[in-house]
Short mmCIF file of C-alpha atoms in Angstrom, two decimals:
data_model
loop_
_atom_site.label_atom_id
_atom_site.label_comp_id
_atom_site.label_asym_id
_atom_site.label_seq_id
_atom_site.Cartn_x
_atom_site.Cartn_y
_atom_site.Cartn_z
CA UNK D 29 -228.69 80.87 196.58
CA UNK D 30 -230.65 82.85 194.20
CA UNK D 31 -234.25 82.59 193.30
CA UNK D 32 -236.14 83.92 190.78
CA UNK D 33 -239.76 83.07 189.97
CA UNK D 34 -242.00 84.45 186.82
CA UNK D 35 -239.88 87.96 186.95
CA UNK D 36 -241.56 90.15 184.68
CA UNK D 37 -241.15 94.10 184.18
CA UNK D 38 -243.40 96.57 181.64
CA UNK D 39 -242.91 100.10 180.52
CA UNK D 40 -246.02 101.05 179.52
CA UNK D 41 -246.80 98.92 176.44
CA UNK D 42 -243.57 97.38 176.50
CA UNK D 43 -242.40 93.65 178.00
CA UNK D 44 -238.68 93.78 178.81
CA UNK D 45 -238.53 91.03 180.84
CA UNK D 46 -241.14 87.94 180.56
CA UNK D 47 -242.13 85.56 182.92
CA UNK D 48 -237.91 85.00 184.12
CA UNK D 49 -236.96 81.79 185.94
CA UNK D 50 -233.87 80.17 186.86
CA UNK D 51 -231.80 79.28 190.36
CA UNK D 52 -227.86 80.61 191.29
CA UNK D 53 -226.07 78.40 193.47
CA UNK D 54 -222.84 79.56 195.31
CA UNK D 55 -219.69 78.17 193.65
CA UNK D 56 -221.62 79.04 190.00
CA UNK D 57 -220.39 81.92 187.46
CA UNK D 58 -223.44 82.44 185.60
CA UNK D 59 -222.73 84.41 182.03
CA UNK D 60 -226.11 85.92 181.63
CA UNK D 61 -226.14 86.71 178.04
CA UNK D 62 -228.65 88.41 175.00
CA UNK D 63 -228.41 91.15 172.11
CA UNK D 64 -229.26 94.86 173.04
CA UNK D 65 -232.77 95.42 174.51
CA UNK D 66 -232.98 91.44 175.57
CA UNK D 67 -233.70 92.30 179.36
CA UNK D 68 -230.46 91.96 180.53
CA UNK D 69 -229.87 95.26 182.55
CA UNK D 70 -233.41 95.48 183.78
CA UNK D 71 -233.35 91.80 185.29
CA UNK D 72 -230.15 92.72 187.21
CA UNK D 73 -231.55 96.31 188.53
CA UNK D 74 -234.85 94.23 189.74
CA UNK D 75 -232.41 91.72 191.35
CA UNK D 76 -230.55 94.71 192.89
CA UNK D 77 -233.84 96.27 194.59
CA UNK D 78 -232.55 99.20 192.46
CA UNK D 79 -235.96 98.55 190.15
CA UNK D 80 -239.36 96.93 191.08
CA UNK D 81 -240.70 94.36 189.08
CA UNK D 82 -244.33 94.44 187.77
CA UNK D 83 -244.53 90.58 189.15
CA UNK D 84 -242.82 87.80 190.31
CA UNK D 85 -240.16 87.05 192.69
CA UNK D 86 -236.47 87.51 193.49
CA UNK D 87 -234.66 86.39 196.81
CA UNK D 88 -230.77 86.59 197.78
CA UNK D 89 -229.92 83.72 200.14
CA UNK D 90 -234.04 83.82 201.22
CA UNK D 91 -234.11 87.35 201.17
CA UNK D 92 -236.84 88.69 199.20
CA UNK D 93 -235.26 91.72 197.47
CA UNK D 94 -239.25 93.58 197.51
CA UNK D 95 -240.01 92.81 201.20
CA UNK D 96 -236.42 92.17 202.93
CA UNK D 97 -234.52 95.06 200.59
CA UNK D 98 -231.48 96.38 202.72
CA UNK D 99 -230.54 92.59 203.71
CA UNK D 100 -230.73 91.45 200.72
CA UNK D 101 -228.59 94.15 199.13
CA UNK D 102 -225.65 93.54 202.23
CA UNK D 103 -225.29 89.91 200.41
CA UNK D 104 -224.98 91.68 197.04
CA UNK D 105 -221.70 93.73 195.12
CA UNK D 106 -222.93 95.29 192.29
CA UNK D 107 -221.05 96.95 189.38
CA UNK D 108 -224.19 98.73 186.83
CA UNK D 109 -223.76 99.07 183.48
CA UNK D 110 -221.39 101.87 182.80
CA UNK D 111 -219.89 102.00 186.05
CA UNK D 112 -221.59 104.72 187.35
CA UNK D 113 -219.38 106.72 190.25
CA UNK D 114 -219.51 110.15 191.55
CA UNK D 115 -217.26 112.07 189.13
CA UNK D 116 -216.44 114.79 191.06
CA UNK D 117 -214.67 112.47 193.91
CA UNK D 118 -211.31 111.38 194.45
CA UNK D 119 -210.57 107.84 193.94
CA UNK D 120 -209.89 107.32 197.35
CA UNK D 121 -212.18 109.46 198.46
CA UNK D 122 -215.07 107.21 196.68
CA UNK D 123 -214.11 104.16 198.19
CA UNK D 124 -213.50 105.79 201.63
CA UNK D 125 -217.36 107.09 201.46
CA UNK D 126 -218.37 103.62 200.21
CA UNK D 127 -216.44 102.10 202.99
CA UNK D 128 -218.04 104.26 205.67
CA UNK D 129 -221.93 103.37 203.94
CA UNK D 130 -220.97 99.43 203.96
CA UNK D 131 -220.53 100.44 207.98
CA UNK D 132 -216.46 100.33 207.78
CA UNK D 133 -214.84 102.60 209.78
CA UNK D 134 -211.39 103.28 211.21
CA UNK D 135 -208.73 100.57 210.33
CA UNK D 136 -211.45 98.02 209.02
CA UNK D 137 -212.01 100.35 207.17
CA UNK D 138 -208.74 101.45 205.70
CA UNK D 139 -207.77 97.37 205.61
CA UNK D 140 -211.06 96.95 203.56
CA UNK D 141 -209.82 99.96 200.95
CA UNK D 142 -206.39 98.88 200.69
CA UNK D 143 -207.33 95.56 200.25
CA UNK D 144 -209.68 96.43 197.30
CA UNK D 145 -207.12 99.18 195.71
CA UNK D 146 -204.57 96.38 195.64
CA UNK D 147 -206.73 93.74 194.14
CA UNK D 148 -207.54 95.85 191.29
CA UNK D 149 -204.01 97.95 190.75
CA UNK D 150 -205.48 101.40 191.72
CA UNK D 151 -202.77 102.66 193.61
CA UNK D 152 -201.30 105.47 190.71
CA UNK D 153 -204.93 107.08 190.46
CA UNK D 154 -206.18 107.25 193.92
CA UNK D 155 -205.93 111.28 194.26
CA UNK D 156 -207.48 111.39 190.48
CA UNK D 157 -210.55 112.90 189.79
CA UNK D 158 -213.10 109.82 188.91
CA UNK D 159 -214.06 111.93 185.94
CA UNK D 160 -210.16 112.04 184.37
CA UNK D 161 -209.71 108.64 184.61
CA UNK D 162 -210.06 106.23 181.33
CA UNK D 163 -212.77 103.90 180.92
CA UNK D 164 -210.84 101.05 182.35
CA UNK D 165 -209.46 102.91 185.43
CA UNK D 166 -213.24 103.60 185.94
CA UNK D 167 -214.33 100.17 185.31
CA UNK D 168 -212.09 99.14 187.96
CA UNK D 169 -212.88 101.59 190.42
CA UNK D 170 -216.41 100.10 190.05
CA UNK D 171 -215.37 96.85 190.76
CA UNK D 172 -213.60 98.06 193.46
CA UNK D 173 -216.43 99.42 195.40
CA UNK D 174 -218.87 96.42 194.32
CA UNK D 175 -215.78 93.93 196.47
CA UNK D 176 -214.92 95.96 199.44
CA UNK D 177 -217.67 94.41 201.81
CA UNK D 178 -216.58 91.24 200.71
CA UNK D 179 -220.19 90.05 199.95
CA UNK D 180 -221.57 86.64 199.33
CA UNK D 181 -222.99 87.43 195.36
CA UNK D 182 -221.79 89.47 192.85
CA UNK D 183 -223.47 90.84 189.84
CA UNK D 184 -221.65 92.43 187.31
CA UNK D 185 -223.03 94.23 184.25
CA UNK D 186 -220.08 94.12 181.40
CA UNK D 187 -217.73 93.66 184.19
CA UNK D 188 -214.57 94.12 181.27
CA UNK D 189 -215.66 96.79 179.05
CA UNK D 190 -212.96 99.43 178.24
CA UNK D 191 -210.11 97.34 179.77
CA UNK D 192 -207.12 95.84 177.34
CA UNK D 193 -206.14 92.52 177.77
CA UNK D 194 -203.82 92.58 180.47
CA UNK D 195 -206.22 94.43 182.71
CA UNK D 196 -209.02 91.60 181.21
CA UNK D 197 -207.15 89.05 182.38
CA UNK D 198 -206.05 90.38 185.65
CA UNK D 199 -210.03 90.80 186.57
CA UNK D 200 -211.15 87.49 185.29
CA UNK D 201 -208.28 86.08 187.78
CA UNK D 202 -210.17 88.50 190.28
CA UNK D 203 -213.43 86.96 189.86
CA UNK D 204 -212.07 83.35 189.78
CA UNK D 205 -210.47 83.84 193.00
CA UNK D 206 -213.79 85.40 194.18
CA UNK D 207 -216.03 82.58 192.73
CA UNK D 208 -214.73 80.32 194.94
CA UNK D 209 -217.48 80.85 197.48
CA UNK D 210 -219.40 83.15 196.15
CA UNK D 211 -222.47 83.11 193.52
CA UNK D 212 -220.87 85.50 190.51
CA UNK D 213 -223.64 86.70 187.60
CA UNK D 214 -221.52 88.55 184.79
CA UNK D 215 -223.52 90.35 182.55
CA UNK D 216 -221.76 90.68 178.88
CA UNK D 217 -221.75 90.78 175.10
CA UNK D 218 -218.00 89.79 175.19
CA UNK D 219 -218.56 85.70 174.11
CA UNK D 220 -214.83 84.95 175.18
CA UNK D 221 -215.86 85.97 178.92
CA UNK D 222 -218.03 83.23 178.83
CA UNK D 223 -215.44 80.25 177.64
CA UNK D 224 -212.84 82.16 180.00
CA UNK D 225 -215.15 83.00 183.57
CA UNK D 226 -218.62 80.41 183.28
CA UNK D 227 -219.46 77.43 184.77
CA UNK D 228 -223.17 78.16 183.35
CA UNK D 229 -224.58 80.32 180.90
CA UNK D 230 -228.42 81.89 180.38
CA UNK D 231 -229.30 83.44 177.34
CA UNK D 232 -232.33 85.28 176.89
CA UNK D 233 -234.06 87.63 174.02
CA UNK D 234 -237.08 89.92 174.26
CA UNK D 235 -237.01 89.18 177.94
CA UNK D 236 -238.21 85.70 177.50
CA UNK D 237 -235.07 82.55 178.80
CA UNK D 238 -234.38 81.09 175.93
CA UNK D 239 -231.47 78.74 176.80
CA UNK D 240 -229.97 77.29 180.33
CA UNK D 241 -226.83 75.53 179.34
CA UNK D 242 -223.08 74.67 180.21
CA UNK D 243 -220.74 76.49 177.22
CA UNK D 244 -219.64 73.59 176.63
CA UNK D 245 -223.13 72.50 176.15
CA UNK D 246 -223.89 75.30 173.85
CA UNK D 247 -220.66 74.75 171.44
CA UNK D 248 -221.61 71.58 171.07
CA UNK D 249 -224.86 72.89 169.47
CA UNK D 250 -222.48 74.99 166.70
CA UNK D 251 -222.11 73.45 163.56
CA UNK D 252 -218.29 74.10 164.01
CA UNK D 253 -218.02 71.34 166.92
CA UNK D 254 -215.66 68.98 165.97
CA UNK D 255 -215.01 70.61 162.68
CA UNK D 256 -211.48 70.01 161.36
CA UNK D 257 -209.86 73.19 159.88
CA UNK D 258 -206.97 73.06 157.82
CA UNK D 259 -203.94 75.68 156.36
CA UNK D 260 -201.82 73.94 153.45
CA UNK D 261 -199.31 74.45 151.41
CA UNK D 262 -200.65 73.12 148.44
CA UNK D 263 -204.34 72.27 146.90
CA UNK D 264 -206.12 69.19 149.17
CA UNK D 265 -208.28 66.48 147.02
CA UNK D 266 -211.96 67.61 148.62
CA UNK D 267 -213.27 64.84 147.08
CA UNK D 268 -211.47 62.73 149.46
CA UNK D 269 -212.27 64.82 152.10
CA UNK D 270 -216.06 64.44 151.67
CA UNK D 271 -216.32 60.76 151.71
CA UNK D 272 -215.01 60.67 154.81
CA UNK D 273 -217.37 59.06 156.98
CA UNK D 274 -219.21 61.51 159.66
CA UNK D 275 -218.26 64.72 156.84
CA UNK D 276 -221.53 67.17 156.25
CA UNK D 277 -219.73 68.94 154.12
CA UNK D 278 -216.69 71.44 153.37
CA UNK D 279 -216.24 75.41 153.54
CA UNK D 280 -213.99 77.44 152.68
CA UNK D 281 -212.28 80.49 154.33
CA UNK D 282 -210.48 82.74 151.61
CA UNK D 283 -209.52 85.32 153.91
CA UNK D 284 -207.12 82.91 156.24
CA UNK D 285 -207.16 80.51 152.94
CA UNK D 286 -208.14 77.79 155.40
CA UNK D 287 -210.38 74.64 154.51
CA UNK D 288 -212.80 73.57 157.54
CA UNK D 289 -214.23 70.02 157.43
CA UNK D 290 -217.92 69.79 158.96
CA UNK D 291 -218.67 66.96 161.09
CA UNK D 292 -222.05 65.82 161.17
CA UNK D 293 -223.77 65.93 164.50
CA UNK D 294 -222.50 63.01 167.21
CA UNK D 295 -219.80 62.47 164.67
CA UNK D 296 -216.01 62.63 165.50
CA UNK D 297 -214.33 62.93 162.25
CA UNK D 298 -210.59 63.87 163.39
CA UNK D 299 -208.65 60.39 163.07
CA UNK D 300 -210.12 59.89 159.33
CA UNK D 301 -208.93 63.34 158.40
CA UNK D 302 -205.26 63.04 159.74
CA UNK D 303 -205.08 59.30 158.59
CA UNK D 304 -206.15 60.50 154.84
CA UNK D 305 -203.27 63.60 155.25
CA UNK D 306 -200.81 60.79 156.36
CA UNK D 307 -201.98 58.80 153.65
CA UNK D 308 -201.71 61.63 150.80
CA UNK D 309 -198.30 63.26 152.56
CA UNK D 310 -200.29 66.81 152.13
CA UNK D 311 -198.22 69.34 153.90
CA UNK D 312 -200.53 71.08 156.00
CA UNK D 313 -199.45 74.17 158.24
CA UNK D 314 -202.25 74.51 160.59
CA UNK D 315 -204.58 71.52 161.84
CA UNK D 316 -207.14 72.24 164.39
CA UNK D 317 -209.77 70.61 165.95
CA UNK D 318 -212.80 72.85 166.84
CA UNK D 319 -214.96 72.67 170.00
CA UNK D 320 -217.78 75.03 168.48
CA UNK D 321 -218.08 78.92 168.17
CA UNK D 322 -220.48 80.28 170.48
CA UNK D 323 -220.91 83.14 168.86
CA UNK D 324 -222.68 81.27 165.83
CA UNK D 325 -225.14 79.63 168.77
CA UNK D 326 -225.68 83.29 170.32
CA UNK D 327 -226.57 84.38 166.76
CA UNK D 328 -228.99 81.54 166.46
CA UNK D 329 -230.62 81.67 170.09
CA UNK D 330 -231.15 85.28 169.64
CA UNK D 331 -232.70 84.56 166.53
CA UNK D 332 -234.66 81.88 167.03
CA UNK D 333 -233.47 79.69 164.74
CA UNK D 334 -231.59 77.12 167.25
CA UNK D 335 -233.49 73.30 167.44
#
């Protein structure tokens, strides 16, 4: 489990991360979530030991990462922001040397590299140069070293960045698989990670929580939840359409020339609307039901401007 009571760092003048709070429990993928300059980075580098707070507490499985630091950071894989790796190394080379400072060596070693380079498809750029390799190939490297001691929590700062889909989807598999008894904190401004990886979210701005919530808990705050959008063929009577009952209105998107219904909060408004297209014989292309868009919450959180 992870702990952490009233973290709080300053620079100088400057709060980046305010009075922090909230529990991890093994089995959880927590998408830790804010805009640029929330706290993000700095609350995962003080949960690291890589940064000491200016107060407050932080403990991996009930080791306090000030006072017990080296066995707290044996529980912990970490991939930083950016992926930092020794550019200069071989692939192989870096996760030999990372092997040998987890305390690896000989053929638990070489089963704990091979295990990793398989997991994440590095096989064609093990005698490259860390430094030629794209931003995904590094990415993955990263990950790579942050999984080779197999450890019991994993904290990942943008965890996807640089890689295209296929390799996206191949690593969220990854960390499923790895969530399975393990506590996983992904770090990310990708809002589809969420929906695809979480089982909880946390969303804070200018250091401060602001929101502890399920994703589906937080598209159910969107004003998009259990909106009704619709492509036709023809012009639809929006009169009809607002007297629906539970309808809070109507908007329209030119772009994908698409017609959205808004439900009214609690309301369910998705038999009325297909009963009055029945009832009209519109011929409608498209008809989908929304569960929210989380990136209209994240706007609002961030913003203050949520309830």
């Amino acid at each position: 489990m992870i702990e952490i009571r009233n973290l709080t760092k300053r620079f100088s003048r400057h709060t980046a991360v305010d009075d922090l709070s909230f529990d991890v429990r093994p089995g959880e993928v927590l998408g830790f979530l804010g805009p640029n300059g929330a706290g993000k980075s700095t609350t995962m580098k003080m949960l690291t030991g890589f940064l000491a707070p200016t107060s407050g507490t932080a403990s991996i499985h009930g080791f306090d990462i000030q006072t017990q630091t080296l066995k707290a950071q044996r529980l912990i894989g970490y991939l930083p922001e950016g992926a930092p790796c020794y550019g200069d190394m071989r692939v192989r080379g870096f996760l030999n040397f990372m092997a040998e400072i987890r305390g690896f060596r000989g053929a638990e070693k070489e089963r704990r590299v091979a295990r990793a380079v398989e997991q994440l498809e590095l096989a064609t750029v093990l005698g490259q140069n860390i430094d030629t390799l794209s931003k995904g190939f590094k990415r993955r490297v990263g990950l790579a070293q942050a999984i080779l001691h197999d450890p019991r929590v994993l904290i990942l700062d943008e965890p996807t960045d640089g890689l295209d889909p296929n390799q996206k989807h191949q690593v969220r598999q990854l960390i499923q698989g790895l969530a399975e008894d393990k506590i996983v904190i992904i770090s990310t401004h990708i809002l589809e990670e969420v929906g695809a990886l979480c089982s909880r979210t946390v969303v804070i701005a200018h250091g401060k929580l602001v929101v502890d919530a399920t994703p589906l808990e937080l598209e159910r705050r969107s004003r998009y939840h259990q909106a009704v959008t619709l492509v036709s063929k023809e012009p639809l009577d929006e009169a009809a359409l607002r007297a629906l009952p539970g309808v809070a209105g109507l908007e329209h998107n030119r772009r994908e020339q698409s017609l959205t219904v808004l439900a009214e909060p609690g309301a369910v408004i998705f038999p009325h609307v297909n009963e009055l297209i029945r009832a009209r014989g519109w011929a409608i292309r498209e008809l989908d039901v929304e569960r929210g868009r989380l990136d209209e919450v994240f706007r609002n959180l961030t913003r203050g401007e949520a309830a």
